């Protein structure tokens, strides 16, 4: 059984989906009747719309209901130009996809700029506006009575027959899912999943949150527009009833039930909804209730949908196969000694920076300097402003006053993703690791903004894309070896122990060859061996020329590593100097360690 499984896994990942596509193409020649052919067509149209939602919801983490409006835009565009005499189906597909893209951009830009649930709300209102818009232009659209008189589509001047139309729908579905699959398994798909995990994390890697969300939303509009064009040419009639809130909920239910974080989950969910629920006699009357039940059922019982269940089974079979072959999961690579490349650090200067939240003064006139080839430590009790200072350097908070500069470049007031692209990299107090990524994929995400390959280059697997992908993999392996995780390349990143997740974050922050690295409580949760690996790495980074800033509670580790220490207390710099000076500073001992020296020099702990 496991031997058979290994043979199946040796096949290219696109082989089985391609086989399914070929079977669908051959169904009419195998005697499938018109009724079943129509159901397959409707299933594929629904799957196209669902796949667009999956890009937004499952990968980019944005709930958007507006795909029905994009579906309507594609359908009415095709219908209107068809009535006007433009019957070439490939022209209609291009124009319909463009119309859907425009609707997506018009609704997506304001919704995404406002943030939060704004995109969900703006896209929801798009659905409510469809009947009113159709009524306003009823002379052209037919209003609530629907659009009739659509001419038969042609392909290179010849009318499209029923069988040709079926083949056309299947071919377009195959091409779109191949397109989506290539995007999802590329570095762009990884960036989408980083964005879904945390916009803060995405921006720290140099990813523009707004542009990435808008890219996902715009891409998701394309299959909805294509589905609309094909729907308009199915019966040569378009009814507003095809674009209601109930239909939108059906799309959402298919996404959740099939698996929103899955390319082919859209096909599974669409198949269940089309062949199951829509066959019910009273579906139209109780559509919302039935669909709502499916949402609850899929959301509660199937975390990740049916595709998620399948992925768990695949992982279990992979683990058993690896175990039988004498390998532990994720041990596909051996640890190797990796050299730290020469790094061009930058001088980080913070001058008289202040920050208040309401009436609370978090930082007051804080100044510090971190130099290349040196480790600068920031210590202080909880609430002293250490992480706030790092967040201001990273661009998450704006300064109330003061200047933050990298060499001669002032970065205060810059968006966080631009600060990251300037060369500032960081880790977080709580490790921020995206789900559903392997260790090596999570680390590769750190190079997204340093090497650029467009989405189209990813889709067509151009030489530039392949070169960058090889470099991503090579660099990820190198930095994972640096932090001692070279033997866990293929392990699930979010399932690693806490200490290893912290080391993974360090690797991710190093892969982009930063000028400054900010380490926030990076030693917390590490055991002695991991601490030794971390300490050795920090010292090697210093020798390589990097500017290292570390916020840490482990005072002994700070004394061991730091060239200069800044001590914060109540938002101000209480003291700074070499480790030997700070260790003997009475005020530091009292404020930070709770040690008070009496008049004869004796130290009293906890006084």
Coordinates of C-alpha atoms in Angstrom, one line a residue:
X1 CA 0.0 0.0 0.0
X2 CA 2.7 2.5 1.0
X3 CA 4.8 1.4 -2.0
X4 CA 1.8 2.3 -4.3
X5 CA 1.5 5.6 -2.4
X6 CA 5.1 6.5 -3.1
X7 CA 4.6 5.9 -6.8
X8 CA 1.6 8.2 -6.8
X9 CA 3.5 10.9 -4.9
X10 CA 6.3 10.6 -7.5
X11 CA 3.9 11.9 -10.1
X12 CA 3.9 15.6 -10.9
X13 CA 1.3 17.4 -8.8
X14 CA -0.6 18.5 -11.9
X15 CA -0.9 15.0 -13.3
X16 CA -4.1 13.9 -11.6
X17 CA -6.0 17.3 -12.2
X18 CA -5.0 17.1 -15.8
X19 CA -6.3 13.5 -16.0
X20 CA -9.6 14.7 -14.5
X21 CA -9.8 17.5 -17.2
X22 CA -9.2 14.9 -20.0
X23 CA -12.0 12.7 -18.6
X24 CA -14.4 15.7 -18.5
X25 CA -13.5 16.5 -22.1
X26 CA -14.3 12.9 -23.2
X27 CA -17.7 12.6 -21.3
X28 CA -19.9 13.7 -24.2
X29 CA -18.3 11.2 -26.6
X30 CA -19.0 8.5 -23.9
X31 CA -22.7 9.1 -24.2
X32 CA -23.4 11.7 -21.5
X33 CA -26.9 13.2 -22.1
X34 CA -27.7 16.9 -22.4
X35 CA -29.0 17.2 -18.8
X36 CA -25.8 15.9 -17.3
X37 CA -23.7 17.9 -19.7
X38 CA -25.5 21.1 -18.5
X39 CA -24.9 20.2 -14.9
X40 CA -21.2 19.7 -15.5
X41 CA -21.1 23.1 -17.3
X42 CA -22.9 24.8 -14.4
X43 CA -20.6 23.1 -11.9
X44 CA -17.5 24.4 -13.7
X45 CA -18.9 27.9 -13.9
X46 CA -19.6 27.8 -10.2
X47 CA -16.1 26.4 -9.6
X48 CA -14.6 29.4 -11.5
X49 CA -16.4 31.9 -9.3
X50 CA -15.5 29.9 -6.1
X51 CA -11.8 29.8 -7.1
X52 CA -11.7 33.6 -7.3
X53 CA -13.2 33.7 -3.7
X54 CA -10.6 31.2 -2.6
X55 CA -7.8 33.5 -3.7
X56 CA -9.2 36.2 -1.5
X57 CA -10.4 34.3 1.4
X58 CA -8.3 31.1 1.6
X59 CA -5.0 32.6 0.5
X60 CA -5.0 36.4 1.1
X61 CA -7.3 36.2 4.1
X62 CA -9.9 38.8 2.9
X63 CA -13.6 38.0 2.9
X64 CA -15.1 39.5 -0.2
X65 CA -18.6 38.8 -1.5
X66 CA -18.4 40.9 -4.7
X67 CA -17.6 38.1 -7.1
X68 CA -21.2 37.8 -7.9
X69 CA -21.1 41.4 -9.2
X70 CA -18.0 40.5 -11.2
X71 CA -19.9 37.5 -12.5
X72 CA -22.8 39.8 -13.5
X73 CA -20.4 42.2 -15.2
X74 CA -18.9 39.5 -17.3
X75 CA -22.3 38.1 -18.3
X76 CA -23.9 41.4 -19.2
X77 CA -20.8 42.6 -21.1
X78 CA -20.9 39.5 -23.2
X79 CA -24.6 39.7 -23.7
X80 CA -24.6 43.4 -24.8
X81 CA -21.7 43.1 -27.2
X82 CA -23.2 39.8 -28.5
X83 CA -26.4 41.7 -29.3
X84 CA -24.3 44.4 -30.9
X85 CA -22.9 41.8 -33.3
X86 CA -19.6 41.0 -31.6
X87 CA -20.1 37.2 -31.3
X88 CA -16.5 35.9 -31.3
X89 CA -16.4 34.1 -28.0
X90 CA -12.7 34.7 -27.4
X91 CA -13.3 38.5 -27.8
X92 CA -16.2 38.3 -25.3
X93 CA -14.0 36.4 -22.9
X94 CA -11.3 39.0 -23.0
X95 CA -13.7 42.0 -22.7
X96 CA -15.8 40.2 -20.0
X97 CA -12.8 39.4 -17.9
X98 CA -11.7 43.1 -18.3
X99 CA -15.1 44.3 -17.2
X100 CA -15.0 42.1 -14.1
X101 CA -11.5 43.3 -13.4
X102 CA -12.7 46.9 -13.5
X103 CA -15.5 46.2 -11.1
X104 CA -13.1 44.4 -8.8
X105 CA -10.7 47.4 -8.8
X106 CA -13.5 50.0 -8.3
X107 CA -14.9 48.1 -5.3
X108 CA -11.6 46.8 -4.0
X109 CA -9.5 50.0 -3.8
X110 CA -11.8 51.9 -1.3
X111 CA -12.6 48.7 0.7
X112 CA -9.0 47.7 1.1
X113 CA -7.8 51.3 1.9
X114 CA -10.4 51.5 4.7
X115 CA -9.2 48.1 6.1
X116 CA -10.9 45.7 8.4
X117 CA -14.3 44.5 7.3
X118 CA -14.7 47.3 4.8
X119 CA -14.0 45.1 1.8
X120 CA -16.6 42.6 2.9
X121 CA -19.1 45.4 3.3
X122 CA -18.4 47.2 0.1
X123 CA -18.5 44.0 -1.9
X124 CA -21.7 43.0 -0.1
X125 CA -23.4 46.2 -1.2
X126 CA -22.3 45.5 -4.8
X127 CA -24.6 42.5 -4.8
X128 CA -27.5 44.6 -3.4
X129 CA -26.9 47.2 -6.2
X130 CA -27.1 44.8 -9.1
X131 CA -31.0 45.0 -9.5
X132 CA -31.0 48.8 -9.2
X133 CA -28.2 49.2 -11.8
X134 CA -29.9 46.9 -14.2
X135 CA -33.2 48.8 -13.7
X136 CA -31.5 52.2 -14.4
X137 CA -30.2 50.9 -17.7
X138 CA -33.2 48.7 -18.4
X139 CA -33.4 49.8 -22.1
X140 CA -30.1 48.0 -22.6
X141 CA -30.1 45.3 -20.0
X142 CA -33.8 44.4 -19.9
X143 CA -34.0 45.4 -16.3
X144 CA -35.7 42.8 -14.0
X145 CA -37.1 41.0 -17.0
X146 CA -33.7 39.9 -18.2
X147 CA -31.6 40.4 -21.3
X148 CA -32.8 38.5 -24.4
X149 CA -31.8 38.4 -28.0
X150 CA -28.2 37.4 -27.5
X151 CA -26.7 36.1 -30.7
X152 CA -25.2 32.7 -31.0
X153 CA -21.5 32.8 -30.2
X154 CA -18.9 32.1 -32.9
X155 CA -15.4 30.9 -33.0
X156 CA -13.3 32.2 -35.8
X157 CA -16.5 33.1 -37.7
X158 CA -18.2 29.7 -37.3
X159 CA -21.2 29.2 -34.9
X160 CA -20.3 27.3 -31.8
X161 CA -22.2 23.9 -31.5
X162 CA -23.4 22.5 -28.2
X163 CA -20.5 20.0 -28.0
X164 CA -18.0 22.7 -28.9
X165 CA -19.4 24.9 -26.3
X166 CA -19.0 22.2 -23.7
X167 CA -15.4 21.6 -24.7
X168 CA -14.8 25.3 -24.6
X169 CA -16.0 25.5 -21.0
X170 CA -13.9 22.6 -19.9
X171 CA -10.8 24.0 -21.6
X172 CA -11.2 27.4 -20.0
X173 CA -11.7 25.8 -16.6
X174 CA -8.5 23.7 -17.1
X175 CA -6.5 26.8 -18.2
X176 CA -7.7 28.9 -15.3
X177 CA -7.0 26.2 -12.7
X178 CA -3.5 25.7 -14.2
X179 CA -3.0 29.5 -14.0
X180 CA -4.2 29.6 -10.4
X181 CA -2.2 26.5 -9.4
X182 CA 1.0 28.1 -10.8
X183 CA 0.4 31.3 -8.9
X184 CA -0.5 29.5 -5.6
X185 CA 2.6 27.3 -5.6
X186 CA 4.9 30.2 -6.5
X187 CA 6.5 32.8 -4.2
X188 CA 3.4 34.9 -4.8
X189 CA 1.2 32.2 -3.3
X190 CA 3.6 32.1 -0.3
X191 CA 3.3 35.9 0.0
X192 CA -0.5 35.6 0.0
X193 CA -0.4 33.1 2.9
X194 CA 2.0 35.4 4.8
X195 CA -0.5 38.2 4.3
X196 CA -3.3 36.0 5.5
X197 CA -1.3 35.1 8.7
X198 CA -0.5 38.7 9.5
X199 CA -0.4 42.0 7.6
X200 CA 2.2 43.1 10.2
X201 CA 4.4 40.1 9.3
X202 CA 3.9 40.8 5.6
X203 CA 5.0 44.4 5.9
X204 CA 8.1 43.4 7.9
X205 CA 9.2 41.3 4.9
X206 CA 8.8 44.3 2.5
X207 CA 5.4 43.2 1.2
X208 CA 3.0 46.1 0.4
X209 CA -0.2 44.9 2.2
X210 CA -2.5 47.0 0.1
X211 CA -1.0 46.1 -3.2
X212 CA -0.9 42.4 -2.3
X213 CA -4.5 42.3 -1.2
X214 CA -5.6 44.3 -4.3
X215 CA -3.6 41.8 -6.5
X216 CA -5.5 38.9 -4.9
X217 CA -8.9 40.6 -5.3
X218 CA -8.1 41.6 -8.9
X219 CA -7.0 38.1 -9.8
X220 CA -10.1 36.7 -8.2
X221 CA -12.3 38.9 -10.4
X222 CA -11.0 37.3 -13.6
X223 CA -12.5 33.8 -13.3
X224 CA -15.8 35.3 -12.2
X225 CA -15.8 37.4 -15.4
X226 CA -15.0 34.4 -17.5
X227 CA -17.8 32.4 -15.8
X228 CA -20.2 35.3 -16.6
X229 CA -19.3 35.3 -20.3
X230 CA -19.8 31.6 -20.5
X231 CA -23.1 31.8 -18.6
X232 CA -24.5 34.4 -21.0
X233 CA -23.8 32.1 -23.9
X234 CA -25.3 29.1 -22.3
X235 CA -29.0 29.9 -22.9
X236 CA -28.7 33.2 -24.8
X237 CA -30.6 34.8 -21.9
X238 CA -29.5 36.5 -18.7
X239 CA -31.8 36.9 -15.7
X240 CA -31.0 39.1 -12.6
X241 CA -32.1 36.1 -10.5
X242 CA -28.7 34.6 -11.3
X243 CA -26.9 37.3 -9.3
X244 CA -28.7 37.4 -6.0
X245 CA -27.5 37.3 -2.4
X246 CA -28.6 33.6 -2.3
X247 CA -26.2 32.8 -5.1
X248 CA -23.4 34.7 -3.3
X249 CA -24.0 32.6 -0.2
X250 CA -23.9 29.4 -2.4
X251 CA -20.5 30.5 -3.6
X252 CA -19.3 31.1 0.0
X253 CA -20.7 27.7 1.1
X254 CA -18.9 26.0 -1.8
X255 CA -15.6 27.7 -0.8
X256 CA -15.9 26.8 2.9
X257 CA -17.1 23.2 2.3
X258 CA -14.6 22.4 -0.5
X259 CA -11.7 24.1 1.2
X260 CA -11.0 27.8 0.7
X261 CA -7.2 27.3 1.1
X262 CA -7.1 24.9 -1.8
X263 CA -6.9 25.2 -5.6
X264 CA -9.1 22.3 -6.4
X265 CA -11.3 22.6 -3.3
X266 CA -13.4 25.0 -5.5
X267 CA -14.2 22.0 -7.8
X268 CA -15.2 19.8 -4.9
X269 CA -17.4 22.4 -3.3
X270 CA -19.0 23.4 -6.5
X271 CA -19.7 19.8 -7.4
X272 CA -21.4 19.1 -4.0
X273 CA -23.5 22.3 -4.3
X274 CA -24.5 21.9 -7.9
X275 CA -25.2 18.1 -8.0
X276 CA -26.5 18.0 -4.4
X277 CA -28.3 21.0 -3.1
X278 CA -29.5 22.3 -6.5
X279 CA -31.2 19.1 -7.2
X280 CA -33.5 19.5 -4.2
X281 CA -37.1 20.4 -5.2
X282 CA -37.4 23.2 -2.7
X283 CA -33.9 24.6 -3.0
X284 CA -35.0 28.0 -4.4
X285 CA -37.5 28.5 -1.6
X286 CA -35.2 27.4 1.2
X287 CA -31.9 28.2 -0.5
X288 CA -30.5 30.5 2.2
X289 CA -31.4 28.1 5.0
X290 CA -29.9 25.1 3.2
X291 CA -26.8 27.1 2.2
X292 CA -26.4 28.5 5.8
X293 CA -26.6 24.9 7.1
X294 CA -23.9 23.9 4.8
X295 CA -21.7 26.8 5.9
X296 CA -22.1 25.7 9.6
X297 CA -21.6 22.1 8.8
X298 CA -18.5 22.7 6.7
X299 CA -17.0 25.3 9.0
X300 CA -17.5 23.2 12.2
X301 CA -16.9 19.6 11.1
X302 CA -14.3 20.2 8.3
X303 CA -11.6 22.6 9.3
X304 CA -10.1 23.5 6.0
X305 CA -13.0 21.9 4.1
X306 CA -13.0 18.6 2.3
X307 CA -9.7 19.5 0.7
X308 CA -8.3 20.1 4.2
X309 CA -9.3 16.6 5.3
X310 CA -7.6 15.3 2.2
X311 CA -4.4 17.2 2.9
X312 CA -4.3 15.8 6.4
X313 CA -4.6 12.2 5.0
X314 CA -1.9 12.9 2.5
X315 CA 0.5 14.2 5.3
X316 CA -0.2 11.0 7.4
X317 CA 0.5 8.8 4.4
X318 CA 3.7 10.7 3.6
X319 CA 4.8 10.4 7.2
X320 CA 4.2 6.6 7.3
X321 CA 6.0 6.2 3.9
X322 CA 9.0 8.2 5.2
X323 CA 9.0 6.2 8.4
X324 CA 9.0 2.9 6.6
X325 CA 11.9 4.1 4.5
X326 CA 13.8 4.8 7.6
X327 CA 13.5 8.6 7.5
X328 CA 11.9 10.9 10.0
X329 CA 9.5 13.5 8.7
X330 CA 11.4 16.6 7.6
X331 CA 14.8 15.0 7.6
X332 CA 15.4 15.3 3.9
X333 CA 18.5 17.4 4.5
X334 CA 21.5 17.1 6.7
X335 CA 22.8 19.9 8.8
X336 CA 25.8 21.5 7.2
X337 CA 28.3 24.1 8.2
X338 CA 27.2 27.4 6.5
X339 CA 29.3 30.5 6.2
X340 CA 27.9 33.9 7.0
X341 CA 28.3 36.0 3.9
X342 CA 29.8 39.5 4.2
X343 CA 27.0 41.9 5.1
X344 CA 26.9 45.6 4.5
X345 CA 25.5 46.9 7.8
X346 CA 24.1 50.5 8.1
X347 CA 24.4 52.9 10.9
X348 CA 21.1 53.1 12.8
X349 CA 20.6 56.5 14.4
X350 CA 17.6 57.3 16.7
X351 CA 17.6 60.9 17.9
X352 CA 15.3 62.4 20.6
X353 CA 12.4 60.2 19.6
X354 CA 9.1 60.5 21.6
X355 CA 5.8 58.6 21.3
X356 CA 2.6 58.9 23.3
X357 CA -0.6 56.8 23.1
X358 CA -3.3 59.1 24.3
X359 CA -2.1 60.4 27.7
X360 CA 0.4 57.7 28.1
X361 CA 4.0 58.7 27.3
X362 CA 5.6 55.5 25.9
X363 CA 8.9 57.0 24.9
X364 CA 10.4 60.4 25.8
X365 CA 13.5 61.9 24.1
X366 CA 15.1 58.5 23.4
X367 CA 18.4 58.5 21.5
X368 CA 20.6 55.6 20.6
X369 CA 23.1 54.6 17.9
X370 CA 23.7 51.1 16.6
X371 CA 26.8 50.6 14.4
X372 CA 27.7 48.1 11.7
X373 CA 29.7 45.2 13.0
X374 CA 28.4 45.6 16.6
X375 CA 25.7 44.2 18.8
X376 CA 23.6 46.9 20.4
X377 CA 21.3 45.6 23.3
X378 CA 18.2 47.3 24.7
X379 CA 17.2 46.2 28.1
X380 CA 14.7 47.4 30.7
X381 CA 11.8 46.2 32.8
X382 CA 8.4 45.3 31.2
X383 CA 6.6 48.5 30.0
X384 CA 9.8 50.5 29.6
X385 CA 9.2 51.0 25.9
X386 CA 11.6 48.5 24.3
X387 CA 9.2 46.9 21.8
X388 CA 7.6 50.3 21.1
X389 CA 11.0 51.6 20.1
X390 CA 11.5 48.6 17.8
X391 CA 8.1 49.2 16.3
X392 CA 8.9 52.8 15.6
X393 CA 12.2 51.8 13.9
X394 CA 10.2 49.3 11.8
X395 CA 7.7 51.8 10.7
X396 CA 4.6 50.4 12.6
X397 CA 4.3 53.6 14.7
X398 CA 4.9 57.1 13.6
X399 CA 7.1 59.3 15.7
X400 CA 5.6 62.2 17.6
X401 CA 9.0 63.9 17.3
X402 CA 12.6 62.9 16.6
X403 CA 14.5 61.4 13.7
X404 CA 15.3 57.7 12.8
X405 CA 17.9 57.2 10.1
X406 CA 19.8 54.5 8.3
X407 CA 23.1 56.1 7.4
X408 CA 21.9 59.3 5.7
X409 CA 18.4 58.0 4.9
X410 CA 15.6 59.2 7.2
X411 CA 13.0 56.4 7.6
X412 CA 10.6 57.8 10.2
X413 CA 7.2 58.2 8.7
X414 CA 7.9 55.7 6.0
X415 CA 5.4 52.7 5.6
X416 CA 6.7 49.6 7.3
X417 CA 7.2 47.7 4.0
X418 CA 9.4 50.5 2.7
X419 CA 11.4 50.5 5.9
X420 CA 11.9 46.7 5.4
X421 CA 13.0 47.3 1.8
X422 CA 15.5 49.8 3.1
X423 CA 17.3 47.0 4.9
X424 CA 15.6 46.7 8.3
X425 CA 14.6 43.1 9.2
X426 CA 13.2 41.8 12.5
X427 CA 11.8 39.0 14.6
X428 CA 8.8 39.3 17.0
X429 CA 8.2 38.6 20.7
X430 CA 5.7 35.9 19.7
X431 CA 6.9 33.9 16.7
X432 CA 4.8 34.8 13.7
X433 CA 4.7 31.7 11.4
X434 CA 2.1 31.2 8.7
X435 CA 0.1 28.0 8.6
X436 CA 0.3 25.5 5.8
X437 CA 3.9 26.3 4.9
X438 CA 6.9 24.1 5.2
X439 CA 10.0 25.4 7.1
X440 CA 11.8 26.2 3.9
X441 CA 8.8 27.9 2.3
X442 CA 8.4 30.1 5.4
X443 CA 12.0 31.2 5.2
X444 CA 11.9 31.8 1.5
X445 CA 9.1 34.3 2.0
X446 CA 11.8 36.6 3.5
X447 CA 13.3 37.1 -0.1
X448 CA 10.0 38.2 -1.7
X449 CA 10.8 41.9 -1.9
X450 CA 14.5 41.5 -2.6
X451 CA 14.1 39.5 -5.8
X452 CA 11.2 40.3 -8.1
X453 CA 9.4 37.9 -10.5
X454 CA 5.9 39.0 -11.8
X455 CA 2.8 36.9 -11.5
X456 CA 2.8 36.2 -15.3
X457 CA 6.4 35.1 -15.0
X458 CA 5.3 32.7 -12.3
X459 CA 2.4 31.4 -14.4
X460 CA 4.5 30.7 -17.5
X461 CA 7.6 29.5 -15.5
X462 CA 10.0 31.8 -17.3
X463 CA 13.7 31.4 -17.0
X464 CA 13.9 34.4 -14.7
X465 CA 11.2 32.9 -12.4
X466 CA 13.1 29.5 -12.4
X467 CA 16.4 31.2 -11.6
X468 CA 14.9 33.2 -8.7
X469 CA 13.2 30.1 -7.4
X470 CA 16.5 28.2 -7.4
X471 CA 18.1 31.1 -5.5
X472 CA 15.3 31.2 -3.0
X473 CA 15.8 27.6 -2.2
X474 CA 19.6 27.7 -2.1
X475 CA 19.6 30.8 0.2
X476 CA 16.9 29.3 2.5
X477 CA 18.9 26.1 2.9
X478 CA 22.0 28.2 3.8
X479 CA 20.3 30.3 6.5
X480 CA 18.5 27.3 7.9
X481 CA 21.9 25.6 8.3
X482 CA 23.1 28.8 10.0
X483 CA 20.4 28.5 12.7
X484 CA 20.7 24.7 13.1
X485 CA 17.4 23.8 11.3
X486 CA 18.9 22.4 8.1
X487 CA 17.4 18.9 8.8
X488 CA 13.9 20.2 9.0
X489 CA 13.3 21.7 5.6
X490 CA 10.1 20.0 4.9
X491 CA 8.5 20.0 8.3
X492 CA 5.4 22.0 9.0
X493 CA 6.6 25.4 10.0
X494 CA 3.8 26.3 12.5
X495 CA 4.1 22.9 14.2
X496 CA 7.8 23.4 15.3
X497 CA 8.6 23.7 19.0
X498 CA 8.7 27.3 20.3
X499 CA 12.5 27.4 20.3
X500 CA 12.8 26.2 16.7
X501 CA 10.1 28.7 15.6
X502 CA 12.2 31.5 17.1
X503 CA 15.3 30.2 15.2
X504 CA 13.2 30.0 12.0
X505 CA 12.2 33.6 12.4
X506 CA 15.9 34.5 12.7
X507 CA 16.6 32.6 9.5
X508 CA 13.7 34.3 7.7
X509 CA 15.0 37.8 8.8
X510 CA 18.5 37.0 7.5
X511 CA 17.6 35.6 4.0
X512 CA 17.1 39.0 2.5
X513 CA 20.6 40.2 3.4
X514 CA 19.5 43.0 5.7
X515 CA 21.5 46.0 6.8
X516 CA 20.0 46.0 10.3
X517 CA 18.4 43.1 12.2
X518 CA 16.1 43.8 15.2
X519 CA 15.8 40.7 17.5
X520 CA 12.9 41.0 19.9
X521 CA 13.1 38.6 22.8
X522 CA 14.7 36.1 20.5
X523 CA 16.2 33.9 23.2
X524 CA 12.9 33.4 25.1
X525 CA 12.0 29.7 25.2
X526 CA 15.3 28.4 23.9
X527 CA 17.1 25.6 25.6
X528 CA 20.8 25.6 26.4
X529 CA 21.9 24.1 23.0
X530 CA 19.7 26.5 21.1
X531 CA 21.0 29.4 23.1
X532 CA 24.5 28.4 22.1
X533 CA 23.6 28.2 18.4
X534 CA 21.9 31.6 18.7
X535 CA 24.8 33.3 20.5
X536 CA 27.3 31.9 18.1
X537 CA 25.2 33.1 15.1
X538 CA 24.9 36.6 16.5
X539 CA 28.6 36.9 17.0
X540 CA 29.2 35.7 13.5
X541 CA 26.7 38.2 12.1
X542 CA 28.6 40.9 14.0
X543 CA 31.9 39.8 12.5
X544 CA 30.3 39.7 9.0
X545 CA 29.5 43.4 9.4
X546 CA 25.8 43.4 10.2
X547 CA 24.1 45.9 12.5
X548 CA 22.5 43.8 15.3
X549 CA 20.0 45.3 17.7
X550 CA 18.7 42.9 20.4
X551 CA 16.0 43.4 23.0
X552 CA 16.4 40.8 25.6
X553 CA 15.5 39.9 29.2
X554 CA 18.3 37.3 29.5
X555 CA 20.8 39.7 31.2
X556 CA 23.7 37.2 31.1
X557 CA 23.2 36.6 27.4
X558 CA 23.2 40.4 26.8
X559 CA 26.5 40.8 28.8
X560 CA 28.0 38.0 26.7
X561 CA 27.0 39.3 23.3
X562 CA 26.6 43.1 23.5
X563 CA 29.1 45.7 22.5
X564 CA 27.0 48.5 23.9
X565 CA 23.8 48.4 26.1
X566 CA 21.0 50.9 26.4
X567 CA 18.8 50.7 29.5
X568 CA 15.2 52.0 29.2
X569 CA 13.1 52.8 32.2
X570 CA 9.7 54.5 32.0
X571 CA 10.2 55.4 28.4
X572 CA 13.6 57.1 28.7
X573 CA 17.2 56.0 28.4
X574 CA 18.4 55.6 32.0
X575 CA 21.9 54.5 31.1
X576 CA 24.1 53.3 28.3
X577 CA 27.6 52.0 27.9
X578 CA 29.7 48.9 27.6
X579 CA 28.5 45.7 29.4
X580 CA 31.1 46.1 32.2
X581 CA 29.8 49.6 32.9
X582 CA 26.1 48.6 32.9
X583 CA 26.7 45.5 35.0
X584 CA 28.1 47.7 37.8
X585 CA 25.7 50.6 37.5
X586 CA 23.8 50.8 40.8
X587 CA 20.7 52.3 39.3
X588 CA 20.5 49.6 36.6
X589 CA 20.9 47.0 39.3
X590 CA 18.0 48.5 41.2
X591 CA 15.6 49.3 38.3
X592 CA 16.3 46.3 36.1
X593 CA 17.5 43.5 38.4
X594 CA 15.9 44.5 41.7
X595 CA 19.3 44.6 43.4
X596 CA 20.1 47.5 45.8
X597 CA 23.5 48.2 47.2
X598 CA 23.6 49.4 50.8
X599 CA 26.0 52.0 52.1
X600 CA 28.9 49.6 52.6
X601 CA 28.6 48.2 49.1
X602 CA 26.8 45.0 50.0
X603 CA 24.2 43.9 47.4
X604 CA 20.7 43.2 48.7
X605 CA 18.5 41.2 46.4
X606 CA 14.9 42.2 46.2
X607 CA 15.3 45.2 48.4

